[in-house]
Amino acid sequence: MDKKECHEKSSSSDEELWRRVYRELPPVSQMCGSILHFFDEDDETEAEALWFTAFPKYQPSGEDIPSVSEQQESSEGQESGDICSEENQIVSSYAAKLGSEVEQDYTNHQFLGPEGNVDVELIDKSTNTYSLRFPTAGWYLWSATGLGFVVRDAVTVTIAFGSWSQHLALDLQHHEQWLAAGPLFAVTAEPEEAVAEIHLPHFISLQGEVDVSWFLVAHFKDEGMVLEQPSRVEPFYAVLDNPTFSLMGILLRIARGTRLSIPITSNTLLYFHPHPEDIKFHLYLVPSDALLTKMIDDEEERFCGVRLQTSPPVEPLTFGAHYIVSNSAHLEIIPTELKLSYRSPGEIQPFSKFYAGQMKEPIQLEITEKRHEILVWKTVVKPVDIQLGAAPSPPAFSGAAFVRENHRQLQARIGDLKGVLDDLQDNEVLSENEKELVEQAKTRQSKTDALLSMVEKKGDRALELLFRSLSERDPYLVSYLRQQSL
């Protein structure tokens, strides 16, 4: 980090808060809608959601609206293939080229592409508008945001970012209940017909009883909000075939008045602020929105915060639930309770803060679900983690190290297990008998655990081939896990 003067700045000043919020897109004109917080703040099982009027292209009838039970639980044994449709062949083929031929670059301003990385250019700082040109047909992913495209030919794309709260007006003609499930993107393409698919990121976990029919794409246009059903829903993203472009993002439609128990993938972001006498820590619990993570990173860096590498919670957490932050050193944490909710990137994000003095001993941090007192995340911070001075250059990326470090995450989230097994058998990593042993395990997670343990025992070459297979068959998962380590 460059040396710079970092002094404590008051967060109570409205002027300072507004300076901290990045400039959003201007509101869409003549839009009917509103945001209402319709759940009791003290109810630990209920989430804040968005209500607004819709002028739908797709408008489900009343009986189509799902009712989500408060007792809805995640089912570890359910095969992910029961929920997700097969990957489109063009995505798989170009993802394979990404995994095997292209050195993957996870910097903030590049798309991963079939022939290398494509630079993203900031063309209007006041509206955070970016432009780039995809030079050839293929699949492209902006790992810093989770946004993806499949294009038929060369195309120029512009991308800007919006806020749900800023782009919903105050009038309300008819109440519907919604849950914002990912960021808003304002996208244009020239020529538009060159885009075969757009992949819009979401943070809803597809485990358990989540129904993909709840997912809708919201387009914000001058005439109001237009709804469209996605062509398919995958872990981490939903797909629109032959899309038309607008300010757009993913919503979940939930039956009005019901209690929510929606499982989401989430991130824990831990930052320290160096000081010779009293080191300060900030801990965030947020949905796994890559754009949101980037915005928090940028904001913390402005105040000299340094992110420590930590793993996200392995299991999905409940949207709207309350979580208790604690530590082994009995340091005062303010606040001790965080509510897992979603605020658009650019809005002020809640966090827990504590001071650790000169920190001469390790500190164990834990997050516990308040209602059921279930430990959902923990980490240990050691003095060596926050030593000041020049840090050594990071080692070259290793697929084998990636698999070892993310064993638990991969165990819980690998989707296309059959395809991975076929790849490993074709590359003579697994024998027919070993493949059958994995397939005989009773649950999906026990199968993936057996596979990972088996491959790890075979050494780095086997792990590199496993990483290559995962990059080809589940590039969004690999991108998500790599993004956590930056």
PDB file of N, CA, C and O in Angstrom, residues 168-216:
ATOM      1  N   LEU A 168     -36.319   3.072  -7.998  1.00  0.00           N
ATOM      2  CA  LEU A 168     -37.714   2.760  -7.713  1.00  0.00           C
ATOM      3  C   LEU A 168     -38.369   4.029  -7.208  1.00  0.00           C
ATOM      4  O   LEU A 168     -37.955   4.589  -6.202  1.00  0.00           O
ATOM      5  N   ALA A 169     -39.429   4.484  -7.891  1.00  0.00           N
ATOM      6  CA  ALA A 169     -40.064   5.751  -7.553  1.00  0.00           C
ATOM      7  C   ALA A 169     -40.971   5.598  -6.334  1.00  0.00           C
ATOM      8  O   ALA A 169     -41.116   4.514  -5.767  1.00  0.00           O
ATOM      9  N   LEU A 170     -41.634   6.668  -5.912  1.00  0.00           N
ATOM     10  CA  LEU A 170     -42.369   6.684  -4.654  1.00  0.00           C
ATOM     11  C   LEU A 170     -43.831   6.294  -4.787  1.00  0.00           C
ATOM     12  O   LEU A 170     -44.464   5.934  -3.806  1.00  0.00           O
ATOM     13  N   ASP A 171     -44.428   6.424  -5.939  1.00  0.00           N
ATOM     14  CA  ASP A 171     -45.835   6.093  -6.113  1.00  0.00           C
ATOM     15  C   ASP A 171     -46.047   4.589  -6.023  1.00  0.00           C
ATOM     16  O   ASP A 171     -45.201   3.801  -6.408  1.00  0.00           O
ATOM     17  N   LEU A 172     -47.196   4.193  -5.554  1.00  0.00           N
ATOM     18  CA  LEU A 172     -47.500   2.771  -5.416  1.00  0.00           C
ATOM     19  C   LEU A 172     -48.964   2.557  -5.769  1.00  0.00           C
ATOM     20  O   LEU A 172     -49.850   3.027  -5.095  1.00  0.00           O
ATOM     21  N   GLN A 173     -49.217   1.796  -6.858  1.00  0.00           N
ATOM     22  CA  GLN A 173     -50.585   1.557  -7.299  1.00  0.00           C
ATOM     23  C   GLN A 173     -51.054   0.154  -6.937  1.00  0.00           C
ATOM     24  O   GLN A 173     -52.234  -0.086  -6.766  1.00  0.00           O
ATOM     25  N   HIS A 174     -50.139  -0.774  -6.837  1.00  0.00           N
ATOM     26  CA  HIS A 174     -50.517  -2.154  -6.542  1.00  0.00           C
ATOM     27  C   HIS A 174     -49.334  -2.829  -5.873  1.00  0.00           C
ATOM     28  O   HIS A 174     -48.233  -2.793  -6.384  1.00  0.00           O
ATOM     29  N   HIS A 175     -49.546  -3.429  -4.684  1.00  0.00           N
ATOM     30  CA  HIS A 175     -48.449  -3.988  -3.898  1.00  0.00           C
ATOM     31  C   HIS A 175     -48.101  -5.390  -4.351  1.00  0.00           C
ATOM     32  O   HIS A 175     -48.960  -6.258  -4.444  1.00  0.00           O
ATOM     33  N   GLU A 176     -46.830  -5.587  -4.623  1.00  0.00           N
ATOM     34  CA  GLU A 176     -46.285  -6.925  -4.835  1.00  0.00           C
ATOM     35  C   GLU A 176     -45.045  -7.047  -3.950  1.00  0.00           C
ATOM     36  O   GLU A 176     -44.444  -6.058  -3.565  1.00  0.00           O
ATOM     37  N   GLN A 177     -44.663  -8.252  -3.636  1.00  0.00           N
ATOM     38  CA  GLN A 177     -43.531  -8.477  -2.743  1.00  0.00           C
ATOM     39  C   GLN A 177     -42.352  -9.033  -3.524  1.00  0.00           C
ATOM     40  O   GLN A 177     -42.492 -10.019  -4.239  1.00  0.00           O
ATOM     41  N   TRP A 178     -41.172  -8.408  -3.355  1.00  0.00           N
ATOM     42  CA  TRP A 178     -39.999  -8.786  -4.124  1.00  0.00           C
ATOM     43  C   TRP A 178     -38.772  -8.862  -3.236  1.00  0.00           C
ATOM     44  O   TRP A 178     -38.700  -8.205  -2.195  1.00  0.00           O
ATOM     45  N   LEU A 179     -37.821  -9.628  -3.668  1.00  0.00           N
ATOM     46  CA  LEU A 179     -36.523  -9.686  -3.008  1.00  0.00           C
ATOM     47  C   LEU A 179     -35.458  -9.416  -4.058  1.00  0.00           C
ATOM     48  O   LEU A 179     -35.326 -10.171  -5.029  1.00  0.00           O
ATOM     49  N   ALA A 180     -34.717  -8.306  -3.905  1.00  0.00           N
ATOM     50  CA  ALA A 180     -33.624  -8.010  -4.832  1.00  0.00           C
ATOM     51  C   ALA A 180     -32.531  -9.053  -4.630  1.00  0.00           C
ATOM     52  O   ALA A 180     -32.077  -9.285  -3.520  1.00  0.00           O
ATOM     53  N   ALA A 181     -32.106  -9.709  -5.706  1.00  0.00           N
ATOM     54  CA  ALA A 181     -31.227 -10.873  -5.605  1.00  0.00           C
ATOM     55  C   ALA A 181     -29.873 -10.676  -6.269  1.00  0.00           C
ATOM     56  O   ALA A 181     -29.124 -11.636  -6.439  1.00  0.00           O
ATOM     57  N   GLY A 182     -29.540  -9.448  -6.635  1.00  0.00           N
ATOM     58  CA  GLY A 182     -28.267  -9.186  -7.285  1.00  0.00           C
ATOM     59  C   GLY A 182     -28.193  -7.738  -7.715  1.00  0.00           C
ATOM     60  O   GLY A 182     -29.147  -6.976  -7.547  1.00  0.00           O
ATOM     61  N   PRO A 183     -27.072  -7.318  -8.279  1.00  0.00           N
ATOM     62  CA  PRO A 183     -26.894  -5.913  -8.669  1.00  0.00           C
ATOM     63  C   PRO A 183     -27.692  -5.550  -9.911  1.00  0.00           C
ATOM     64  O   PRO A 183     -28.169  -6.412 -10.650  1.00  0.00           O
ATOM     65  N   LEU A 184     -27.822  -4.246 -10.126  1.00  0.00           N
ATOM     66  CA  LEU A 184     -28.454  -3.696 -11.319  1.00  0.00           C
ATOM     67  C   LEU A 184     -27.379  -3.254 -12.302  1.00  0.00           C
ATOM     68  O   LEU A 184     -26.407  -2.601 -11.922  1.00  0.00           O
ATOM     69  N   PHE A 185     -27.577  -3.608 -13.580  1.00  0.00           N
ATOM     70  CA  PHE A 185     -26.657  -3.214 -14.637  1.00  0.00           C
ATOM     71  C   PHE A 185     -27.437  -2.476 -15.727  1.00  0.00           C
ATOM     72  O   PHE A 185     -28.507  -2.922 -16.140  1.00  0.00           O
ATOM     73  N   ALA A 186     -26.892  -1.360 -16.178  1.00  0.00           N
ATOM     74  CA  ALA A 186     -27.416  -0.680 -17.359  1.00  0.00           C
ATOM     75  C   ALA A 186     -26.514  -1.067 -18.524  1.00  0.00           C
ATOM     76  O   ALA A 186     -25.351  -0.676 -18.580  1.00  0.00           O
ATOM     77  N   VAL A 187     -27.053  -1.847 -19.462  1.00  0.00           N
ATOM     78  CA  VAL A 187     -26.244  -2.438 -20.534  1.00  0.00           C
ATOM     79  C   VAL A 187     -26.780  -1.999 -21.889  1.00  0.00           C
ATOM     80  O   VAL A 187     -27.991  -1.951 -22.111  1.00  0.00           O
ATOM     81  N   THR A 188     -25.867  -1.680 -22.795  1.00  0.00           N
ATOM     82  CA  THR A 188     -26.213  -1.496 -24.207  1.00  0.00           C
ATOM     83  C   THR A 188     -25.225  -2.306 -25.033  1.00  0.00           C
ATOM     84  O   THR A 188     -24.105  -2.578 -24.590  1.00  0.00           O
ATOM     85  N   ALA A 189     -25.629  -2.697 -26.221  1.00  0.00           N
ATOM     86  CA  ALA A 189     -24.762  -3.468 -27.111  1.00  0.00           C
ATOM     87  C   ALA A 189     -24.977  -3.013 -28.537  1.00  0.00           C
ATOM     88  O   ALA A 189     -26.103  -2.744 -28.959  1.00  0.00           O
ATOM     89  N   GLU A 190     -23.892  -2.936 -29.305  1.00  0.00           N
ATOM     90  CA  GLU A 190     -23.959  -2.526 -30.713  1.00  0.00           C
ATOM     91  C   GLU A 190     -23.054  -3.433 -31.546  1.00  0.00           C
ATOM     92  O   GLU A 190     -21.836  -3.404 -31.380  1.00  0.00           O
ATOM     93  N   PRO A 191     -23.623  -4.276 -32.426  1.00  0.00           N
ATOM     94  CA  PRO A 191     -25.057  -4.457 -32.657  1.00  0.00           C
ATOM     95  C   PRO A 191     -25.671  -5.372 -31.587  1.00  0.00           C
ATOM     96  O   PRO A 191     -25.043  -6.333 -31.148  1.00  0.00           O
ATOM     97  N   GLU A 192     -26.901  -5.095 -31.200  1.00  0.00           N
ATOM     98  CA  GLU A 192     -27.558  -5.832 -30.126  1.00  0.00           C
ATOM     99  C   GLU A 192     -27.751  -7.304 -30.458  1.00  0.00           C
ATOM    100  O   GLU A 192     -27.634  -8.170 -29.598  1.00  0.00           O
ATOM    101  N   GLU A 193     -28.018  -7.591 -31.748  1.00  0.00           N
ATOM    102  CA  GLU A 193     -28.290  -8.977 -32.147  1.00  0.00           C
ATOM    103  C   GLU A 193     -27.049  -9.866 -32.072  1.00  0.00           C
ATOM    104  O   GLU A 193     -27.149 -11.092 -32.179  1.00  0.00           O
ATOM    105  N   ALA A 194     -25.881  -9.264 -31.874  1.00  0.00           N
ATOM    106  CA  ALA A 194     -24.660 -10.068 -31.749  1.00  0.00           C
ATOM    107  C   ALA A 194     -24.580 -10.781 -30.404  1.00  0.00           C
ATOM    108  O   ALA A 194     -23.802 -11.721 -30.243  1.00  0.00           O
ATOM    109  N   VAL A 195     -25.379 -10.362 -29.435  1.00  0.00           N
ATOM    110  CA  VAL A 195     -25.350 -10.972 -28.105  1.00  0.00           C
ATOM    111  C   VAL A 195     -26.360 -12.119 -28.054  1.00  0.00           C
ATOM    112  O   VAL A 195     -27.566 -11.906 -28.175  1.00  0.00           O
ATOM    113  N   ALA A 196     -25.869 -13.325 -27.866  1.00  0.00           N
ATOM    114  CA  ALA A 196     -26.743 -14.506 -27.777  1.00  0.00           C
ATOM    115  C   ALA A 196     -27.303 -14.680 -26.377  1.00  0.00           C
ATOM    116  O   ALA A 196     -28.452 -15.102 -26.201  1.00  0.00           O
ATOM    117  N   GLU A 197     -26.502 -14.377 -25.343  1.00  0.00           N
ATOM    118  CA  GLU A 197     -26.937 -14.543 -23.955  1.00  0.00           C
ATOM    119  C   GLU A 197     -26.299 -13.461 -23.096  1.00  0.00           C
ATOM    120  O   GLU A 197     -25.180 -13.020 -23.363  1.00  0.00           O
ATOM    121  N   ILE A 198     -27.010 -13.074 -22.048  1.00  0.00           N
ATOM    122  CA  ILE A 198     -26.419 -12.303 -20.971  1.00  0.00           C
ATOM    123  C   ILE A 198     -26.614 -13.095 -19.692  1.00  0.00           C
ATOM    124  O   ILE A 198     -27.675 -13.698 -19.481  1.00  0.00           O
ATOM    125  N   HIS A 199     -25.579 -13.152 -18.862  1.00  0.00           N
ATOM    126  CA  HIS A 199     -25.612 -13.869 -17.594  1.00  0.00           C
ATOM    127  C   HIS A 199     -25.625 -12.837 -16.479  1.00  0.00           C
ATOM    128  O   HIS A 199     -24.629 -12.143 -16.256  1.00  0.00           O
ATOM    129  N   LEU A 200     -26.768 -12.721 -15.777  1.00  0.00           N
ATOM    130  CA  LEU A 200     -26.930 -11.743 -14.709  1.00  0.00           C
ATOM    131  C   LEU A 200     -26.676 -12.415 -13.364  1.00  0.00           C
ATOM    132  O   LEU A 200     -27.315 -13.414 -13.035  1.00  0.00           O
ATOM    133  N   PRO A 201     -25.738 -11.907 -12.568  1.00  0.00           N
ATOM    134  CA  PRO A 201     -25.385 -12.578 -11.308  1.00  0.00           C
ATOM    135  C   PRO A 201     -26.485 -12.473 -10.258  1.00  0.00           C
ATOM    136  O   PRO A 201     -27.231 -11.496 -10.199  1.00  0.00           O
ATOM    137  N   HIS A 202     -26.570 -13.510  -9.419  1.00  0.00           N
ATOM    138  CA  HIS A 202     -27.463 -13.497  -8.255  1.00  0.00           C
ATOM    139  C   HIS A 202     -26.756 -14.202  -7.103  1.00  0.00           C
ATOM    140  O   HIS A 202     -25.780 -14.924  -7.309  1.00  0.00           O
ATOM    141  N   PHE A 203     -27.248 -14.024  -5.881  1.00  0.00           N
ATOM    142  CA  PHE A 203     -26.627 -14.646  -4.711  1.00  0.00           C
ATOM    143  C   PHE A 203     -27.558 -15.630  -4.012  1.00  0.00           C
ATOM    144  O   PHE A 203     -27.312 -16.035  -2.875  1.00  0.00           O
ATOM    145  N   ILE A 204     -28.625 -16.050  -4.663  1.00  0.00           N
ATOM    146  CA  ILE A 204     -29.554 -17.012  -4.069  1.00  0.00           C
ATOM    147  C   ILE A 204     -28.972 -18.417  -4.183  1.00  0.00           C
ATOM    148  O   ILE A 204     -28.531 -18.827  -5.254  1.00  0.00           O
ATOM    149  N   SER A 205     -28.971 -19.156  -3.080  1.00  0.00           N
ATOM    150  CA  SER A 205     -28.515 -20.547  -3.123  1.00  0.00           C
ATOM    151  C   SER A 205     -29.623 -21.419  -3.714  1.00  0.00           C
ATOM    152  O   SER A 205     -30.795 -21.305  -3.331  1.00  0.00           O
ATOM    153  N   LEU A 206     -29.265 -22.288  -4.622  1.00  0.00           N
ATOM    154  CA  LEU A 206     -30.254 -23.159  -5.263  1.00  0.00           C
ATOM    155  C   LEU A 206     -30.411 -24.486  -4.534  1.00  0.00           C
ATOM    156  O   LEU A 206     -30.998 -25.419  -5.067  1.00  0.00           O
ATOM    157  N   GLN A 207     -29.882 -24.587  -3.337  1.00  0.00           N
ATOM    158  CA  GLN A 207     -30.084 -25.784  -2.541  1.00  0.00           C
ATOM    159  C   GLN A 207     -31.466 -25.760  -1.901  1.00  0.00           C
ATOM    160  O   GLN A 207     -32.132 -24.742  -1.849  1.00  0.00           O
ATOM    161  N   GLY A 208     -31.890 -26.923  -1.408  1.00  0.00           N
ATOM    162  CA  GLY A 208     -33.146 -26.990  -0.676  1.00  0.00           C
ATOM    163  C   GLY A 208     -34.355 -26.807  -1.570  1.00  0.00           C
ATOM    164  O   GLY A 208     -34.428 -27.351  -2.670  1.00  0.00           O
ATOM    165  N   GLU A 209     -35.327 -26.004  -1.104  1.00  0.00           N
ATOM    166  CA  GLU A 209     -36.618 -25.884  -1.763  1.00  0.00           C
ATOM    167  C   GLU A 209     -36.743 -24.658  -2.662  1.00  0.00           C
ATOM    168  O   GLU A 209     -37.844 -24.301  -3.077  1.00  0.00           O
ATOM    169  N   VAL A 210     -35.650 -23.994  -2.934  1.00  0.00           N
ATOM    170  CA  VAL A 210     -35.714 -22.814  -3.800  1.00  0.00           C
ATOM    171  C   VAL A 210     -36.193 -23.228  -5.186  1.00  0.00           C
ATOM    172  O   VAL A 210     -35.678 -24.164  -5.785  1.00  0.00           O
ATOM    173  N   ASP A 211     -37.187 -22.522  -5.698  1.00  0.00           N
ATOM    174  CA  ASP A 211     -37.799 -22.830  -6.993  1.00  0.00           C
ATOM    175  C   ASP A 211     -37.312 -21.798  -8.010  1.00  0.00           C
ATOM    176  O   ASP A 211     -37.467 -20.591  -7.804  1.00  0.00           O
ATOM    177  N   VAL A 212     -36.733 -22.266  -9.108  1.00  0.00           N
ATOM    178  CA  VAL A 212     -36.196 -21.331 -10.091  1.00  0.00           C
ATOM    179  C   VAL A 212     -37.297 -20.509 -10.754  1.00  0.00           C
ATOM    180  O   VAL A 212     -37.008 -19.477 -11.371  1.00  0.00           O
ATOM    181  N   SER A 213     -38.564 -20.932 -10.625  1.00  0.00           N
ATOM    182  CA  SER A 213     -39.651 -20.138 -11.199  1.00  0.00           C
ATOM    183  C   SER A 213     -39.861 -18.829 -10.442  1.00  0.00           C
ATOM    184  O   SER A 213     -40.558 -17.939 -10.928  1.00  0.00           O
ATOM    185  N   TRP A 214     -39.280 -18.715  -9.251  1.00  0.00           N
ATOM    186  CA  TRP A 214     -39.383 -17.455  -8.510  1.00  0.00           C
ATOM    187  C   TRP A 214     -38.530 -16.361  -9.124  1.00  0.00           C
ATOM    188  O   TRP A 214     -38.735 -15.175  -8.853  1.00  0.00           O
ATOM    189  N   PHE A 215     -37.544 -16.729  -9.939  1.00  0.00           N
ATOM    190  CA  PHE A 215     -36.597 -15.753 -10.480  1.00  0.00           C
ATOM    191  C   PHE A 215     -37.226 -14.995 -11.645  1.00  0.00           C
ATOM    192  O   PHE A 215     -37.797 -15.596 -12.558  1.00  0.00           O
ATOM    193  N   LEU A 216     -37.091 -13.680 -11.633  1.00  0.00           N
ATOM    194  CA  LEU A 216     -37.515 -12.835 -12.738  1.00  0.00           C
ATOM    195  C   LEU A 216     -36.437 -11.790 -13.006  1.00  0.00           C
ATOM    196  O   LEU A 216     -35.708 -11.390 -12.100  1.00  0.00           O
TER     197      LEU A 216
END
